XYZ file of C-alpha atoms in Angstrom:
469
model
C 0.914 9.524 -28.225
C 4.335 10.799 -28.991
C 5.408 11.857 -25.976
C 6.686 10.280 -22.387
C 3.947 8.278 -21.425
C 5.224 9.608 -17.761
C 4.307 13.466 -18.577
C 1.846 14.858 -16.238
C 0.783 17.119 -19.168
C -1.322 14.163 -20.189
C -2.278 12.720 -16.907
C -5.638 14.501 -15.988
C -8.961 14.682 -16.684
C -10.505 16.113 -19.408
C -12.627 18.929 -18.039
C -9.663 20.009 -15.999
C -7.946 21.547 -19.183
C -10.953 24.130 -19.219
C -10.410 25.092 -15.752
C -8.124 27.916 -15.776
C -10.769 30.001 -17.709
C -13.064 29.050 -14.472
C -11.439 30.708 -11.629
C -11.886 34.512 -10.587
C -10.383 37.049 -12.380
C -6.797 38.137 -10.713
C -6.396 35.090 -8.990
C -2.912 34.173 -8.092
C -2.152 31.134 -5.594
C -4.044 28.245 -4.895
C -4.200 25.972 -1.898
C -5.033 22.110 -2.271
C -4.752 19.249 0.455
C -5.363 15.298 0.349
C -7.366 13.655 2.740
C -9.156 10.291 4.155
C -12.500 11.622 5.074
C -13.263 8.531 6.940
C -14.159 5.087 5.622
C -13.737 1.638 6.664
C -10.913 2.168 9.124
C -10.690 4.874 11.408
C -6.158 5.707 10.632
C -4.529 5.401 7.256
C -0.852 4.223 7.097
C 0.860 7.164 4.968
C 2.734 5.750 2.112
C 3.661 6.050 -1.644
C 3.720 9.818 -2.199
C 7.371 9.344 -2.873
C 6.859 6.869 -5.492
C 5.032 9.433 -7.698
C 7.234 12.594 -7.176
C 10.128 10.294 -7.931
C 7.706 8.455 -11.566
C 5.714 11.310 -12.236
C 6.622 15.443 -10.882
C 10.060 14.359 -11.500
C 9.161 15.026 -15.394
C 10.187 17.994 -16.877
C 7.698 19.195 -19.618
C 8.829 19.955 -23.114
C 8.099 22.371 -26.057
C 7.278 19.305 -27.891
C 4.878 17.881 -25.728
C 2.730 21.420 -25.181
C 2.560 21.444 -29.289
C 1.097 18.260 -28.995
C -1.126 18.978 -26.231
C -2.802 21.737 -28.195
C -3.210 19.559 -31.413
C -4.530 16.374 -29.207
C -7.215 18.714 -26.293
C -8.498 20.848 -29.153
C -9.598 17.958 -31.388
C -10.819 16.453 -27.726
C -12.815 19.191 -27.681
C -11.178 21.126 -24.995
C -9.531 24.993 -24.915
C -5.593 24.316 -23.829
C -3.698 26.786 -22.116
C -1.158 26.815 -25.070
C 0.647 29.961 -23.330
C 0.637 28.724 -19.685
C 1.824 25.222 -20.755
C 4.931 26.879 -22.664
C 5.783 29.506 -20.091
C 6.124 25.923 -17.654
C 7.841 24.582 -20.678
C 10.077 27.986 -21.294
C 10.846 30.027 -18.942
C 10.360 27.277 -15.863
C 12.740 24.947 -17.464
C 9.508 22.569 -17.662
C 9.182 22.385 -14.120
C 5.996 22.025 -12.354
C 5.576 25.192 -9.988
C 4.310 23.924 -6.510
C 5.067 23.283 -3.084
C 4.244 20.175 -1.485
C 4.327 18.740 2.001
C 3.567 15.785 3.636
C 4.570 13.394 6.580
C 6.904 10.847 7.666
C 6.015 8.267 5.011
C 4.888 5.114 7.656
C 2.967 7.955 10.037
C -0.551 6.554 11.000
C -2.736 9.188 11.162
C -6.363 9.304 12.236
C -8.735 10.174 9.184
C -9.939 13.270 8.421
C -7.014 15.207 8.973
C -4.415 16.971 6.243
C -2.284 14.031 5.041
C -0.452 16.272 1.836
C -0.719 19.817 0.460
C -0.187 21.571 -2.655
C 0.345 24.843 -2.882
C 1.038 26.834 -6.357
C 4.430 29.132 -5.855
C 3.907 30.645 -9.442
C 0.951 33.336 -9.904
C 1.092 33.190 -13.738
C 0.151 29.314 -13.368
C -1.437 28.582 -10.344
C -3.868 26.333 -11.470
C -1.442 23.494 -12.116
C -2.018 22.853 -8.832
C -5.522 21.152 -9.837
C -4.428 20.118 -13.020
C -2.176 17.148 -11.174
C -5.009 15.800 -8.972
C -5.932 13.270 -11.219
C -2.399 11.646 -10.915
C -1.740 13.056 -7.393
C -4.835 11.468 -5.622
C -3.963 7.982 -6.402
C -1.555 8.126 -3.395
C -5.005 6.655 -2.058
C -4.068 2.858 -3.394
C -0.505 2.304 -1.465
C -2.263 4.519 1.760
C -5.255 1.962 1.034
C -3.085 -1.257 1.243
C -0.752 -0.465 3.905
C -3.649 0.372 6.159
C -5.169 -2.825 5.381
C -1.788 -4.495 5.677
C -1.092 -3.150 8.618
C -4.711 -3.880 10.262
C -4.010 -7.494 9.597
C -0.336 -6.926 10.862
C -2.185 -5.859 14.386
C -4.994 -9.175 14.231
C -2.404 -10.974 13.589
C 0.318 -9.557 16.438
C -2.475 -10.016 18.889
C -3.072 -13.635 18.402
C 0.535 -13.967 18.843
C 1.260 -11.829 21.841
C -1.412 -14.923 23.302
C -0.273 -18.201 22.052
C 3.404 -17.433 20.888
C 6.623 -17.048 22.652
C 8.258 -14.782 20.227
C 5.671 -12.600 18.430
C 7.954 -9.896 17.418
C 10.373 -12.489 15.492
C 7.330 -14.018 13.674
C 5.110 -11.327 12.544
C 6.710 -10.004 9.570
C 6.319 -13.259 7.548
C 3.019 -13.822 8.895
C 0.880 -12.553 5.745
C 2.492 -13.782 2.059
C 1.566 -11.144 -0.882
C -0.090 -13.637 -3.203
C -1.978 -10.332 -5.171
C 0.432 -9.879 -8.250
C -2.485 -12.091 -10.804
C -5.018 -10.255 -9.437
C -4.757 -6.542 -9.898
C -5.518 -4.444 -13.068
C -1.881 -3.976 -13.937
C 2.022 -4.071 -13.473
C 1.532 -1.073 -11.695
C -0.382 -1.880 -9.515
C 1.040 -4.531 -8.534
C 3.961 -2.577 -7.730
C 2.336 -0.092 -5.765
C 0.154 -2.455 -4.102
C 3.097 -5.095 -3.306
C 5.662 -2.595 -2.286
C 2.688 -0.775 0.209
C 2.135 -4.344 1.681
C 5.944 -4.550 2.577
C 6.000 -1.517 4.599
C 3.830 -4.141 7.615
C 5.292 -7.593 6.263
C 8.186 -9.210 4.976
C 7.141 -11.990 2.766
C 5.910 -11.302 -0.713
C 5.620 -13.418 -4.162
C 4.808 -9.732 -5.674
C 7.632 -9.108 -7.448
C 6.841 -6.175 -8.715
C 6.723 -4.814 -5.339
C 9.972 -6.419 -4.458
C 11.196 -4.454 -7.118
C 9.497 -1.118 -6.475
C 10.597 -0.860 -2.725
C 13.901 -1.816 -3.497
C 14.087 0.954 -6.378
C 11.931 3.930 -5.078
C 12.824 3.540 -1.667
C 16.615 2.632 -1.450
C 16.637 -0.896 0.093
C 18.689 -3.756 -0.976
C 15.874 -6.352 -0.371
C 12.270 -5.227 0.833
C 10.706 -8.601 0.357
C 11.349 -12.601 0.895
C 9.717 -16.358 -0.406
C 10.835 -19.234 -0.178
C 10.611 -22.677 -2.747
C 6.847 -23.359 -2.967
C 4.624 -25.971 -5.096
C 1.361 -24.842 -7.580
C -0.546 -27.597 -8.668
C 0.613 -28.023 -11.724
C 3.601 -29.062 -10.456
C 1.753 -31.596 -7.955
C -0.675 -32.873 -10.491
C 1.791 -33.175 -13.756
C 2.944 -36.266 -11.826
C -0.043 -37.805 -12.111
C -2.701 -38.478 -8.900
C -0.955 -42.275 -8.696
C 2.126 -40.425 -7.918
C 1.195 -37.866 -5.693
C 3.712 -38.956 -2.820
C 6.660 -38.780 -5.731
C 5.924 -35.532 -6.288
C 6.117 -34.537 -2.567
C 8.670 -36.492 -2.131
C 10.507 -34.651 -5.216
C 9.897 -30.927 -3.060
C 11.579 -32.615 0.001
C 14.213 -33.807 -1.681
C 14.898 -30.392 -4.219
C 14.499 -28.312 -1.421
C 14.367 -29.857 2.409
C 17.412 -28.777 3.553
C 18.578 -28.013 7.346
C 16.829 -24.742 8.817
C 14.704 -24.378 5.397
C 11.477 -23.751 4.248
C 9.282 -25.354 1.773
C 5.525 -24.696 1.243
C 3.496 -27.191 -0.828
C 0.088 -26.769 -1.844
C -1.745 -30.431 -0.635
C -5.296 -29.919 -1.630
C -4.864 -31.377 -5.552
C -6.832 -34.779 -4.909
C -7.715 -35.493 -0.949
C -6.373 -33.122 1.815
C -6.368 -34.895 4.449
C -5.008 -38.189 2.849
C -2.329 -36.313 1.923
C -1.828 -34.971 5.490
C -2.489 -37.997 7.312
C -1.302 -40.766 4.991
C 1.236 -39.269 2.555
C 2.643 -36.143 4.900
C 2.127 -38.009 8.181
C 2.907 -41.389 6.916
C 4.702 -42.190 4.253
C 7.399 -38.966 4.114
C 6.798 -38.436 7.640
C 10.612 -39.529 8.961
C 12.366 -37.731 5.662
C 10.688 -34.780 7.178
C 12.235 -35.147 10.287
C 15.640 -36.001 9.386
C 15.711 -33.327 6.534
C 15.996 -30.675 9.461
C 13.636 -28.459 7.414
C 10.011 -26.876 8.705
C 7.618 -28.318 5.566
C 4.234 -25.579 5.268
C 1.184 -27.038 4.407
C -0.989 -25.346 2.440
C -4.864 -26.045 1.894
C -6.167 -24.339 -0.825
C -9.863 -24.823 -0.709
C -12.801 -25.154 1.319
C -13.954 -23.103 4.163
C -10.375 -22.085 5.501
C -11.298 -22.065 9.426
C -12.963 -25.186 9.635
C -10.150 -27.132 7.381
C -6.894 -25.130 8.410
C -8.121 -26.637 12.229
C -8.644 -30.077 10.982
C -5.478 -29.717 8.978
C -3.486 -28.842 11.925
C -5.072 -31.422 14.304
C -4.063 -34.279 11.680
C -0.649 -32.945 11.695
C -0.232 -32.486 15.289
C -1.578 -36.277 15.208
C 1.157 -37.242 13.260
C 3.975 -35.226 13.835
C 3.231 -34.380 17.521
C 3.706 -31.036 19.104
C 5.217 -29.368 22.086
C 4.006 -27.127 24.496
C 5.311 -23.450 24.282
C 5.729 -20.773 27.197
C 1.726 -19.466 26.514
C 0.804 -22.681 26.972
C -0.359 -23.550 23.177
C 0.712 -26.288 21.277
C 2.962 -25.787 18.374
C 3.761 -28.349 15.657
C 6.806 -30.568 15.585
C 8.163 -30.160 11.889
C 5.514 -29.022 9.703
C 3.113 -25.848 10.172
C 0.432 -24.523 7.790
C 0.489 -21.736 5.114
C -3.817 -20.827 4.310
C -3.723 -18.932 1.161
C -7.510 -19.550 -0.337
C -10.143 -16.700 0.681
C -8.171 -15.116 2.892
C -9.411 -11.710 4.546
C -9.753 -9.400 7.678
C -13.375 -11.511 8.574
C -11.506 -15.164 7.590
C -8.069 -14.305 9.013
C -9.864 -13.316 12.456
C -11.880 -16.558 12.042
C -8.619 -18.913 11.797
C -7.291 -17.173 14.723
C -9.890 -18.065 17.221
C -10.475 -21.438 16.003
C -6.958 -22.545 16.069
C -6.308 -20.584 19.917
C -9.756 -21.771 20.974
C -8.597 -25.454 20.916
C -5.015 -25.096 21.975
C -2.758 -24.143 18.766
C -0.589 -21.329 18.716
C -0.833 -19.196 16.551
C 2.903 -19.808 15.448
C 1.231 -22.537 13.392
C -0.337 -20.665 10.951
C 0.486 -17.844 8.371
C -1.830 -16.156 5.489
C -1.281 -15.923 2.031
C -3.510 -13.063 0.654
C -4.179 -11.899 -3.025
C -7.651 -10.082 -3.830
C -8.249 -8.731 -0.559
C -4.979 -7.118 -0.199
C -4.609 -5.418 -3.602
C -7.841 -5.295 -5.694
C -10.826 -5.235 -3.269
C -10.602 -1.727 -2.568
C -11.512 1.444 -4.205
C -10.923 5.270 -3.023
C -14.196 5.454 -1.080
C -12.412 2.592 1.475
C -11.229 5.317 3.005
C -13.313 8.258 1.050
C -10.004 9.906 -0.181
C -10.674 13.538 -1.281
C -8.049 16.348 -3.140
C -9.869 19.752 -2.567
C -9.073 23.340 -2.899
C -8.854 25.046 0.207
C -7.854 28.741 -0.391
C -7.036 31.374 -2.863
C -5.195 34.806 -3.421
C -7.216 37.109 -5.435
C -4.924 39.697 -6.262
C -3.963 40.549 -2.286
C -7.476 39.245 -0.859
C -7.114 35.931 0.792
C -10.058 33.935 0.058
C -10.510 30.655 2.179
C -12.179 27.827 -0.105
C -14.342 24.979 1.026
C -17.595 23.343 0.172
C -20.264 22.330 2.495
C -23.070 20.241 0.020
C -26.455 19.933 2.162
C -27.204 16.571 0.274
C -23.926 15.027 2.082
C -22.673 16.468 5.101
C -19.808 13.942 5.105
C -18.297 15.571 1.284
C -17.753 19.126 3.108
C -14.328 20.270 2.466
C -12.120 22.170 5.490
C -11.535 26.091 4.690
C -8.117 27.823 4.367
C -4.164 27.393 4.822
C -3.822 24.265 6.638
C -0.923 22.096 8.394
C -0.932 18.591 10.927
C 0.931 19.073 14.023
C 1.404 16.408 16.746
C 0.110 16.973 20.343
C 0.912 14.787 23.254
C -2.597 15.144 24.516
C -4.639 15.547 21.377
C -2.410 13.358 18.764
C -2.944 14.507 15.180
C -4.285 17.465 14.669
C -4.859 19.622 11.856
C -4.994 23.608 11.748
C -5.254 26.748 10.125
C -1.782 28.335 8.698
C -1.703 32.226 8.856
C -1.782 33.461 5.567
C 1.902 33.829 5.027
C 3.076 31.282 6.759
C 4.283 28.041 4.721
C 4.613 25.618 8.334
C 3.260 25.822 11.987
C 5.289 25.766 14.496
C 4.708 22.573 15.480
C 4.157 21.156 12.369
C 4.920 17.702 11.177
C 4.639 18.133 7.938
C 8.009 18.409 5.776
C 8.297 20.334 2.441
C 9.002 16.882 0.119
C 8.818 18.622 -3.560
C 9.004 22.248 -4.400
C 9.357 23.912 -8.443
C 10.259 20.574 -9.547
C 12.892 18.769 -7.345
C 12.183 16.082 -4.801
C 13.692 17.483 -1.434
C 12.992 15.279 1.123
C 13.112 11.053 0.288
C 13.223 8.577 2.603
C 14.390 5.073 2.667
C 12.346 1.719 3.142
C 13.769 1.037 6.220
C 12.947 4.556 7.554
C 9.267 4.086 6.167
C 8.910 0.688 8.448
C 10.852 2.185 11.700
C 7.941 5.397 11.391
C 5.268 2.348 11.019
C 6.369 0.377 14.000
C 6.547 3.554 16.376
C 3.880 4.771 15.610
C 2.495 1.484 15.784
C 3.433 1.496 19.692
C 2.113 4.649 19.981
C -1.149 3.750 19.428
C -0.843 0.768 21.741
């Protein structure tokens, strides 16, 4: 392909080219909204829509790239819309003609309400508005991770608000973004990573790093610290396994610092008990740095507990304000099959015998960026209402086969009510907003209006956060 690999003209499906032959004679404005219609949990954390106004509708689509359109669809098999495309490309200075709206990015909204509408502002082309659903709908991978993220964020909080004296100054390193290896793409791991960061702090996802910081106008979005991988354990040889720990503390244990080192190469709980606890036990100590443990297989809630009680044998621990006993010097960093079900399972077993959970934090990878599809949360783009001519038409489906795939009907906005929350209604026909709406005009006939920063994305998070409390 010739052309900017970024050009929505290119980014749909196949069958969608056809459509504009499909709709009713004299229509003139369509009406299109994104939704969770449900799924494995029952809010979504809204996030990422800026990301692809800012990478994709930001575009501006040439005279070049409609000639090549109509050589490329017609040997593809498909009739182009030669004469639409280059009125966009012509006479709307290549700008995409709709009107979209949205939330706070960081609002958690139940599911199965409005979460972003597109609405065509250009009769001649209205049907562009479909056309971009194949790249608009994948706002469901960042709303996807940060929910998930920030379900963890809450399992997480909880154990702390029990066994730790400062849960608020903790939480945000509590989950590590180990997920950049595991996704399909750079992309991806961009999205993903930078979605993650909107509930946590810590992240070896560069790519997200990066993608915050860029998209979302923050200095720094993310945060790791020095940290082993076996090879750099087991290049030493297993004779010399102390050396090598020995070589972390010394490279890296300085006063008030963190080091993580993976301990699982040979025998775990030699090297906590013997090498950790014994042999490097007072360079710990007088390094004046906090040295994470990190067991890296096995069945993570049985061995992070028998980790921690070896430590806690060696390096002692005090009793906090809960109650729970916290580590002296070392704590533990779990980063092998780590999920919701495990992450929930660590929990209990460490607060069930005593530990804070100020011991512990999570490293997740697979779980957190690539074990998820867009039926987690059933995400839908659907048309909702048309002009014909001066006839409004409201636009829905209602399949008997699947009750739970029926579409809602008309005009639609989300306000806020204090009694209700969320709630999502029926715009009259020439109205863009409700009253009460909470929705905000983001894009409109190809500009980004509205764009928030990474900081303001977190702040919406954490109120609304306490809002659901």
């Amino acid at each position: 392909m010739k052309t900017n690999r970024f050009s929505y003209l290119f980014d749909t499906d196949s069958y969608k080219i056809s459509h504009y032959k499909q709709y009713p004679p004299g229509t003139t404005s369509m009406f299109s909204y994104i939704e969770s219609r449900g799924g494995e949990y029952d809010k979504t954390v809204f996030f990422g829509l800026q990301y692809y106004l800012k990478e994709y509708l930001s575009h501006r689509v040439t005279v070049e790239e409609v000639e090549e359109a109509k050589e490329l669809f017609e040997l593809h098999g498909e009739p182009f819309n030669y004469e639409g495309w280059m009125y966009i490309a012509k006479e709307l200075e290549g700008k995409i003609p709709v009107r979209i709206r949205a939330p706070k990015e960081g609002s958690i909204i139940p599911t199965h309400n409005l979460l972003v509408s597109i609405e065509s502002t250009d009769p001649k082309v209205f049907w562009v508005v479909s056309w971009i659903e194949t790249m608009l709908l994948r706002v469901w991978y960042p709303i996807t991770v940060a929910t998930r993220s920030n379900t963890i964020r809450r399992i997480i909080l909880k154990a702390l608000n029990t066994s730790a004296d400062d849960p608020n100054g903790e939480i945000n390193f509590k989950l590590h973004d180990f997920g950049s290896r595991g996704v399909s793409s750079q992309e991806s791991a961009m999205i993903g990573g930078a979605s993650h960061l909107v509930n946590f702090m810590g992240s070896d996802t560069l790519a997200g790093v990066f993608m915050a910081n860029k998209f979302y106008n923050i200095k720094m979005s993310g945060f790791s610290i020095p940290a082993a991988e076996h090879s750099s354990i087991t290049s030493w040889g297993k004779e010399h396994e102390v050396d090598a720990y020995r070589n972390m503390l010394r490279q890296f244990a300085k006063p008030g610092a963190l080091v993580a080192c993976v301990s699982d190469s040979y025998d775990l709980w030699n090297a906590c008990s013997k090498l950790w606890g014994g042999e490097l036990r007072q360079e710990i100590r007088d390094s004046g740095a906090v040295v994470i443990i990190r067991p890296d297989s096995g069945h993570p809630p049985s061995v992070v507990l028998k980790c921690v009680q070896i430590l806690e044998e060696k390096f002692g621990s005090t009793i906090n304000k809960k109650g729970y006993k916290v580590l002296d010097s070392v704590k533990v960093i779990q980063g092998d099959g780590i999920n919701e079900d495990s992450i929930k399972e660590i929990l209990h077993n460490l607060l069930s015998n005593g530990y804070s959970a100020s011991n512990i934090a999570f490293g997740m990878g697979g779980a957190l960026l690539q074990q998820l599809n867009r039926d987690t949360q059933k995400f839908a783009m659907k048309c909702s209402h048309v002009f014909i001519g001066d006839k409004s038409v409201d636009v829905f489906k209602d399949p008997v086969t699947d009750p739970g795939k029926a579409s809602k009907a008309g005009r639609l906005d989300l306000i806020y009510d204090a009694t209700r929350g969320y709630e999502t209604v029926k715009l009259n026909n020439q109205d863009i907003a409700h009253p009460r709406t909470i929705m905000r005009t983001v894009y409109e006939n190809g500009e980004l209006l509205v764009e928030m920063t990474f900081d303001e994305v977190r702040n919406q998070a954490r109120f609304d956060e306490y809002i659901d409390e």
